[in-house]
Short mmCIF file of C-alpha atoms in Angstrom, two decimals:
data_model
loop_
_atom_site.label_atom_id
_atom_site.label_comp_id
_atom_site.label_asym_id
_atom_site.label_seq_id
_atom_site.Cartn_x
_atom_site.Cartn_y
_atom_site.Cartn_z
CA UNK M 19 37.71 102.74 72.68
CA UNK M 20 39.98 103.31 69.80
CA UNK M 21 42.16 105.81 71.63
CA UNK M 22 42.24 103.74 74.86
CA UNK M 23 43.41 101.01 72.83
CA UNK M 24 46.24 103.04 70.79
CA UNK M 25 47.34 104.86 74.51
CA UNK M 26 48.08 101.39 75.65
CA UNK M 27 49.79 99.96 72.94
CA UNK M 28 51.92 103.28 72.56
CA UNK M 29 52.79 102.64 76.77
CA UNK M 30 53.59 99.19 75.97
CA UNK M 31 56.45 100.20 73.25
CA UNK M 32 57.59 102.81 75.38
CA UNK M 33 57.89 100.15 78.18
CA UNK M 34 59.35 98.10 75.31
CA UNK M 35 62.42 100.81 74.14
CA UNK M 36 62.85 101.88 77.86
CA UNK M 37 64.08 98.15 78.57
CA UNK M 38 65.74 97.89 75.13
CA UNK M 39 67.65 100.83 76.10
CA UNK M 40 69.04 99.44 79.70
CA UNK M 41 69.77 96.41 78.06
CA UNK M 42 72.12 98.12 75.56
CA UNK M 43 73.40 100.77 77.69
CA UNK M 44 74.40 98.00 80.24
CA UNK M 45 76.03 95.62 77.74
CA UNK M 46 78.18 98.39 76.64
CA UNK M 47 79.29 99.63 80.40
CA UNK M 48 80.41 95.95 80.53
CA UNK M 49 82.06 95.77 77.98
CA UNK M 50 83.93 99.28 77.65
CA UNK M 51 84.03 99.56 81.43
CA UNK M 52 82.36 103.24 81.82
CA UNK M 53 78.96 103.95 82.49
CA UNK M 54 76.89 104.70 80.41
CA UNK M 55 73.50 107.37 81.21
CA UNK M 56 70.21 106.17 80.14
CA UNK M 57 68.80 107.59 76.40
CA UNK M 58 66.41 109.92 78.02
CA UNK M 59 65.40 111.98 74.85
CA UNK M 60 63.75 115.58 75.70
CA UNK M 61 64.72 115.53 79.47
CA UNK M 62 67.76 115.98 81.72
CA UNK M 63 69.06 112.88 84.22
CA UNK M 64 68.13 113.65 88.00
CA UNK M 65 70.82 113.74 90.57
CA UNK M 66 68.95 110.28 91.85
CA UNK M 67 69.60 108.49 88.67
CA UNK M 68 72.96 109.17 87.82
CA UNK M 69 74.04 108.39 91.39
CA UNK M 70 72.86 105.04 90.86
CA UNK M 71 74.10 104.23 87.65
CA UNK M 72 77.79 105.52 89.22
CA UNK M 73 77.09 103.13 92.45
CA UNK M 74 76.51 100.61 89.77
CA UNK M 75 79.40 101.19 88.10
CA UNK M 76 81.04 101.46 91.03
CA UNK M 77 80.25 98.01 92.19
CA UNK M 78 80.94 96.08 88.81
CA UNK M 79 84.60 97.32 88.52
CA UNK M 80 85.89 97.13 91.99
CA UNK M 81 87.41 93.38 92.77
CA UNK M 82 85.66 91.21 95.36
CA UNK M 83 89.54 90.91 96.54
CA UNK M 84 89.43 94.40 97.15
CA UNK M 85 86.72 94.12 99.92
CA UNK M 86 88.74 91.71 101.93
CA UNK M 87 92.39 93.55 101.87
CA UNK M 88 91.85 96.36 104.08
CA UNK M 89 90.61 94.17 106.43
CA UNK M 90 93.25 92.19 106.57
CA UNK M 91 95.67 94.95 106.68
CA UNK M 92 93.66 95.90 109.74
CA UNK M 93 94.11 92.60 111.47
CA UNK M 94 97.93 92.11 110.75
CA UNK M 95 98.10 96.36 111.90
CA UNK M 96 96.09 95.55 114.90
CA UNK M 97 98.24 92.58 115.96
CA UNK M 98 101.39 94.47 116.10
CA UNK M 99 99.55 96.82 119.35
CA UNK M 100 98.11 93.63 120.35
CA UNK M 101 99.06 93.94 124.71
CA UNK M 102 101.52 96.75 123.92
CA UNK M 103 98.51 99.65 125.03
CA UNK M 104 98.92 99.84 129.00
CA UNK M 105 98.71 103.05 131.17
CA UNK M 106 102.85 103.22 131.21
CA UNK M 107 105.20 105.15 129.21
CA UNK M 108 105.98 102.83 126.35
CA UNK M 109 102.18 102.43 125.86
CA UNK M 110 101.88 105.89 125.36
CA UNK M 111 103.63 105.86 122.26
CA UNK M 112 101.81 102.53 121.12
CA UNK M 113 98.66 104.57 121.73
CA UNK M 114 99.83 106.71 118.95
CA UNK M 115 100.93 104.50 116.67
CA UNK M 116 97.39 103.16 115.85
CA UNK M 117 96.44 106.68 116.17
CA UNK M 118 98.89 107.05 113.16
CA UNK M 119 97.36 103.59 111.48
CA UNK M 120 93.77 104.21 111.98
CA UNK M 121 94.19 107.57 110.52
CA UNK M 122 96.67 107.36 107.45
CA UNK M 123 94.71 104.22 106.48
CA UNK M 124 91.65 106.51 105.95
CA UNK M 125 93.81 108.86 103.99
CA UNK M 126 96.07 108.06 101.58
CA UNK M 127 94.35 105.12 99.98
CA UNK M 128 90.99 106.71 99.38
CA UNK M 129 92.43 109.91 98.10
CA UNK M 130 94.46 107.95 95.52
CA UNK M 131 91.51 105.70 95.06
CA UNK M 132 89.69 109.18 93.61
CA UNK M 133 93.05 111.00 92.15
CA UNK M 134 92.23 108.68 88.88
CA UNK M 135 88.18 108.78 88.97
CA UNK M 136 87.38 111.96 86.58
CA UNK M 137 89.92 111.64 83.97
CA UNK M 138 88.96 108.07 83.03
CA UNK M 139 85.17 109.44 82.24
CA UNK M 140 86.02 112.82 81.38
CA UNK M 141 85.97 112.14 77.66
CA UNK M 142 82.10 110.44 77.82
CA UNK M 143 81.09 113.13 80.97
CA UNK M 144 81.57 116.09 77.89
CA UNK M 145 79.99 114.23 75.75
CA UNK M 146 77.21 113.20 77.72
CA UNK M 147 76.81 117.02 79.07
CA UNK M 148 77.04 118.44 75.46
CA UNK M 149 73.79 116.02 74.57
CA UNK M 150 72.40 117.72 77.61
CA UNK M 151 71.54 114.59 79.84
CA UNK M 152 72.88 116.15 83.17
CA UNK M 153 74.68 119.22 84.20
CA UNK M 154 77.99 119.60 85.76
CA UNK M 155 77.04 120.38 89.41
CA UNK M 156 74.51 116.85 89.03
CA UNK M 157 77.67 114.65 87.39
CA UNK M 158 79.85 116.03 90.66
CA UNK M 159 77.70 115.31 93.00
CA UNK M 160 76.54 112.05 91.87
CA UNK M 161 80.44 110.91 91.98
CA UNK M 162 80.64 112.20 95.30
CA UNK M 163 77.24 110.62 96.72
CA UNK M 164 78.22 106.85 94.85
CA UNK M 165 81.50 106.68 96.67
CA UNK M 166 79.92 107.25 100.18
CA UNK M 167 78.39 104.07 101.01
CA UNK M 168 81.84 101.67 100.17
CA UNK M 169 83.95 104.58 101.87
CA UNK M 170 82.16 104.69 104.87
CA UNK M 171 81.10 100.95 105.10
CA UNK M 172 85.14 100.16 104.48
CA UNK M 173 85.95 103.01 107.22
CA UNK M 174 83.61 101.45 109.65
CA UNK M 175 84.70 98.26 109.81
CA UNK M 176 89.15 98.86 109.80
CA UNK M 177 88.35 101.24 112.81
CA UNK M 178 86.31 98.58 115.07
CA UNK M 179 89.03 95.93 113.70
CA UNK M 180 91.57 97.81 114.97
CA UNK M 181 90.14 99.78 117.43
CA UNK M 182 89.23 96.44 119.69
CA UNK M 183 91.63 94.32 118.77
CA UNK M 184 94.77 96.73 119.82
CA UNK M 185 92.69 97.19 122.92
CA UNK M 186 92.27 101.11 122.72
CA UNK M 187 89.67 102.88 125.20
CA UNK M 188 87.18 100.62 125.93
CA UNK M 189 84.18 102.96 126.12
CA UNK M 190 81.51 102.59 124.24
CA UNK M 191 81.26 106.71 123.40
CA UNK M 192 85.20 107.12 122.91
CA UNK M 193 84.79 104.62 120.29
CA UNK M 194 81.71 105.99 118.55
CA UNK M 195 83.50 109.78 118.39
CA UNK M 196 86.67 108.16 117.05
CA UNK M 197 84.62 106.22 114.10
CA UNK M 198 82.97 109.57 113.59
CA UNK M 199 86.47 111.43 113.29
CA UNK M 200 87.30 108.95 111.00
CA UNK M 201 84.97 109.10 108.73
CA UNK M 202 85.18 113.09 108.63
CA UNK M 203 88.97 111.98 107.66
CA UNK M 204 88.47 109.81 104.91
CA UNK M 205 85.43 112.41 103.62
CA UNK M 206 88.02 115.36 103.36
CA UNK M 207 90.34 112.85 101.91
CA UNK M 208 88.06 111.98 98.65
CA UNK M 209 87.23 115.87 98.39
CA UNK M 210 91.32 116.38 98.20
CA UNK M 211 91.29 113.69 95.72
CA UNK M 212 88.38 115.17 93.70
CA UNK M 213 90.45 118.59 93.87
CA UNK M 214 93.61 117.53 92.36
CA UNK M 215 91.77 115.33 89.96
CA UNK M 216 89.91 118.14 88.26
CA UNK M 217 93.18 120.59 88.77
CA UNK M 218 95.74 118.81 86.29
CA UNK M 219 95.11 117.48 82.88
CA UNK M 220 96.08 113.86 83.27
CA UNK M 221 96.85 111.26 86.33
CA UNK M 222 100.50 111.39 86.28
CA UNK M 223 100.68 115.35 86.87
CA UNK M 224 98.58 115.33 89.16
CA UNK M 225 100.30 112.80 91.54
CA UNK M 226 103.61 114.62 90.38
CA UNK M 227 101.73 117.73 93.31
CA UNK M 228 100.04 115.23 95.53
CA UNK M 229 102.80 113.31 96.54
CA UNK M 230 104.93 116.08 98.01
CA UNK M 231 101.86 117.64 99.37
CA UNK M 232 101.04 114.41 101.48
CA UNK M 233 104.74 114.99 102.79
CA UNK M 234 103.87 117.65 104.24
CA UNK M 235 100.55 116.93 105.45
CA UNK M 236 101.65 114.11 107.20
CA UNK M 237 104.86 115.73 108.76
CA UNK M 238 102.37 118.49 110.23
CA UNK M 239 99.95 115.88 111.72
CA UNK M 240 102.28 116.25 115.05
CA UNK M 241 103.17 112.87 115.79
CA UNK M 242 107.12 113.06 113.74
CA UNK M 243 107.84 116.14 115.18
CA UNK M 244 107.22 118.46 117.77
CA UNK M 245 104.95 121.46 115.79
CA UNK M 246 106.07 124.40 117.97
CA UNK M 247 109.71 124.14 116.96
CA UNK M 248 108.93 124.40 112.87
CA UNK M 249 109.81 127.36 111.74
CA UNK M 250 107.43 130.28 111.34
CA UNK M 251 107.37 129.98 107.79
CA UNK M 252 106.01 126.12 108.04
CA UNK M 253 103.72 126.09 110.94
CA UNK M 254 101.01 127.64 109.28
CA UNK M 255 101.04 123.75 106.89
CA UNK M 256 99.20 122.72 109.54
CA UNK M 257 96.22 124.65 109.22
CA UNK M 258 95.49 123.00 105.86
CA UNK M 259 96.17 119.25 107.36
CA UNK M 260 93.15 117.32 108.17
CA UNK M 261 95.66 115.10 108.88
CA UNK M 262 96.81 117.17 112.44
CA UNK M 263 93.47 118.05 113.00
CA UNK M 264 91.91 114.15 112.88
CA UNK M 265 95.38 113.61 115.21
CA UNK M 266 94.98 115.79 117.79
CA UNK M 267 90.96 115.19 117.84
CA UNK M 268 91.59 111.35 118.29
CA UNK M 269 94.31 111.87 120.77
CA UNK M 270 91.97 114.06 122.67
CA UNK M 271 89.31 111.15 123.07
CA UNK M 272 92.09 108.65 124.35
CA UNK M 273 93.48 111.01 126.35
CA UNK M 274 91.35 113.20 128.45
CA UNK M 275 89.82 111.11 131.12
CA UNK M 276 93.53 109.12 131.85
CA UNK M 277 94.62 110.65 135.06
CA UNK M 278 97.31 108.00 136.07
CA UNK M 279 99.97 106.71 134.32
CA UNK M 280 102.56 104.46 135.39
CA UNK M 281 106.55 105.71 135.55
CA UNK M 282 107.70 102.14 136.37
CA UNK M 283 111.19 100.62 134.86
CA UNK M 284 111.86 104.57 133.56
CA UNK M 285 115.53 105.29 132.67
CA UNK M 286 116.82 108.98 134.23
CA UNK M 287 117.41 109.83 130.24
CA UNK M 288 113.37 110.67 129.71
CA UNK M 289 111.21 112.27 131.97
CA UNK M 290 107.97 110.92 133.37
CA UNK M 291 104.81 111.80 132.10
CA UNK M 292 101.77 110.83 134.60
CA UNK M 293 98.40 111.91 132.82
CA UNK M 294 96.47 112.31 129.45
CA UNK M 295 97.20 116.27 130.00
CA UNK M 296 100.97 116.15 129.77
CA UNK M 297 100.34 113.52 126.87
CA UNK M 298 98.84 116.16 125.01
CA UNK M 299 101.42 118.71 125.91
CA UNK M 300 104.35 116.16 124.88
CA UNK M 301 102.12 116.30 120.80
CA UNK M 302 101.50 120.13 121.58
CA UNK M 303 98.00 119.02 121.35
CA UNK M 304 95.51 120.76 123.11
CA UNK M 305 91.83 119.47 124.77
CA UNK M 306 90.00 122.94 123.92
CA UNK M 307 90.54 122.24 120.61
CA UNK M 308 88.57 119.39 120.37
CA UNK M 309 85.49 120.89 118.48
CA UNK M 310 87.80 123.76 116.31
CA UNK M 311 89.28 120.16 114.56
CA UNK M 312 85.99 119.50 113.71
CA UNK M 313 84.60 122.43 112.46
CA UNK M 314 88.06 122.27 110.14
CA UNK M 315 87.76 119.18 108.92
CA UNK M 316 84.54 120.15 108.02
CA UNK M 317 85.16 123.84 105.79
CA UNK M 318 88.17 122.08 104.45
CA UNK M 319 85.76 119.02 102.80
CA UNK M 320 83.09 122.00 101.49
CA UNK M 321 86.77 123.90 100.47
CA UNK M 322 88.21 120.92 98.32
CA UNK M 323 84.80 120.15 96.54
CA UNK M 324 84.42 124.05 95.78
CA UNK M 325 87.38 124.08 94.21
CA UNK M 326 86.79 120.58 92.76
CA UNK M 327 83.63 121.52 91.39
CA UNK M 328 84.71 125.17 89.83
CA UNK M 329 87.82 123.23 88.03
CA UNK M 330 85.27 120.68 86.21
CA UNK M 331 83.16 123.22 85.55
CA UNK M 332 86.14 125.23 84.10
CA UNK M 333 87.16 122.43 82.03
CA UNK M 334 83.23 121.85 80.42
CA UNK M 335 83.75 125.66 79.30
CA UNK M 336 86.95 125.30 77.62
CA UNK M 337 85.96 121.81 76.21
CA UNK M 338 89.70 121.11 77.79
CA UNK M 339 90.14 117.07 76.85
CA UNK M 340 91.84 115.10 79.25
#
């Protein structure tokens, strides 16, 4: 009876300093702004826990604002294509221009969004993973997992704004494989991120590389110039763009099934092309490659987060402070 009695009264205070703890480690995420791990004394954090204490944190420092401004920008985006997308040769090009906006939209702000992520909490990740409450490989991929849900909820809803409202393609399965190429593109644009992130020693360096590397991704996508007359030496940039492959996928699902298009009010100075074939010709695109863009954009999301993941790892060796 005695030992019943003690059992339950020791539960209760562990109950007690459990709470005690959250309440503490809570107060100070607020009011430093990181996140802090639970106190769990004499075990190591599961990948489950520190995910959610990251999609807490997550949540509590991103502005409601911020919810509401891509959306807008994809309603004022979507406007300008409003009734300029018909089966003639100036729609053709209006076509790709929310190509272009659906797709660098899903880029450049997310992988930005993550350039910034790891050195903020590098300083309390060591010191958390010194005190042995998670490993590296759990801290990685519990940044990786948080991020998912706002990504792809955010992703989800610019591509049916703009998608429907500039009056793309209006089947049903075009649209679903075009939200799913998005969201491969803004996936293997937060593993980028998380690659440079870990690579450089502070924020500023590391945008020092990125910028110039976006040039170059984004002149290979194949919508500024024509890829077959780079030089030899360049062409092979392409290879490493998700941006060109996430291009020539999406202009594959608009394209493929328009057989007729319309040469009317055509100037002698530009020649006419008639069908979604010769559209993809014109970009140097081509329809077999549909599922090889895929597969790409897939080894080059596992690439970035090897590389991402090595680099932190690196740094935890050398004790290398941000």
């Amino acid at each position: 009876m005695i030992a019943q009695f003690s059992k339950k009264k020791h539960n209760q205070w562990d109950k007690y300093i459990n709470e005690l703890t959250f309440a503490f480690n809570s107060a100070i995420s607020k009011s430093t702004g990181f996140s802090l791990a639970y106190l769990n004394y004499g075990r190591e954090l599961t990948l489950q826990e520190v995910s959610m204490n990251h999609v807490q944190t997550t949540c509590e420092q991103t502005p409601v604002w911020n919810d509401y401004k891509k959306h807008v920008v994809a309603f004022l985006a979507s406007m300008c294509f409003f009734g300029a997308i018909n089966q003639d040769q100036l729609g053709i090009q209006a076509v790709q221009g929310v190509i272009f906006i659906l797709i660098s939209e899903n880029t450049f702000f997310p992988m930005y969004g993550t350039l910034s992520l790891i050195p903020q909490q590098f300083s309390l990740f060591l010191r958390e993973y010194e005190d042995g409450l998670y490993s590296v490989h759990v801290y990685y991929l519990s940044q990786v997992i948080a991020l998912l849900p706002g990504l792809a909820l955010e992703s989800i809803v610019f591509t049916t704004i703009v998608y429907w409202l500039s009056d793309l393609s209006n089947s049903i399965t075009e649209f679903c494989l075009t939200l799913f190429i998005i969201l491969l593109t803004i996936n293997v644009s937060t593993a980028c991120g998380f690659f440079f992130s870990t690579s450089f020693e502070n924020v500023a360096l590391a945008m020092a590389y990125l910028v110039p590397f976006d040039y170059l991704l984004m002149i290979t996508m194949g919508l500024f110039i024509k890829l077959s007359s780079l030089p030899i030496y360049i062409q092979w940039i392409k290879y490493i763009s998700w941006l060109f492959y996430s291009t020539e996928a999406i202009s594959i699902i608009q394209w493929r099934h328009v057989n007729n298009i319309s040469c009317n009010n055509l100037t002698a100075d530009f020649p006419c092309i008639t069908n979604g074939e010769k559209v993809l010709e014109l970009y140097d695109f081509s329809e077999c490659s549909f599922l090889a863009d895929i597969y790409s954009m897939i080894a080059l999301y596992i690439l970035f987060h090897l590389l991402g993941y090595y680099n932190l790892l690196k740094k935890c060796q050398s004790r290398n402070f941000f």
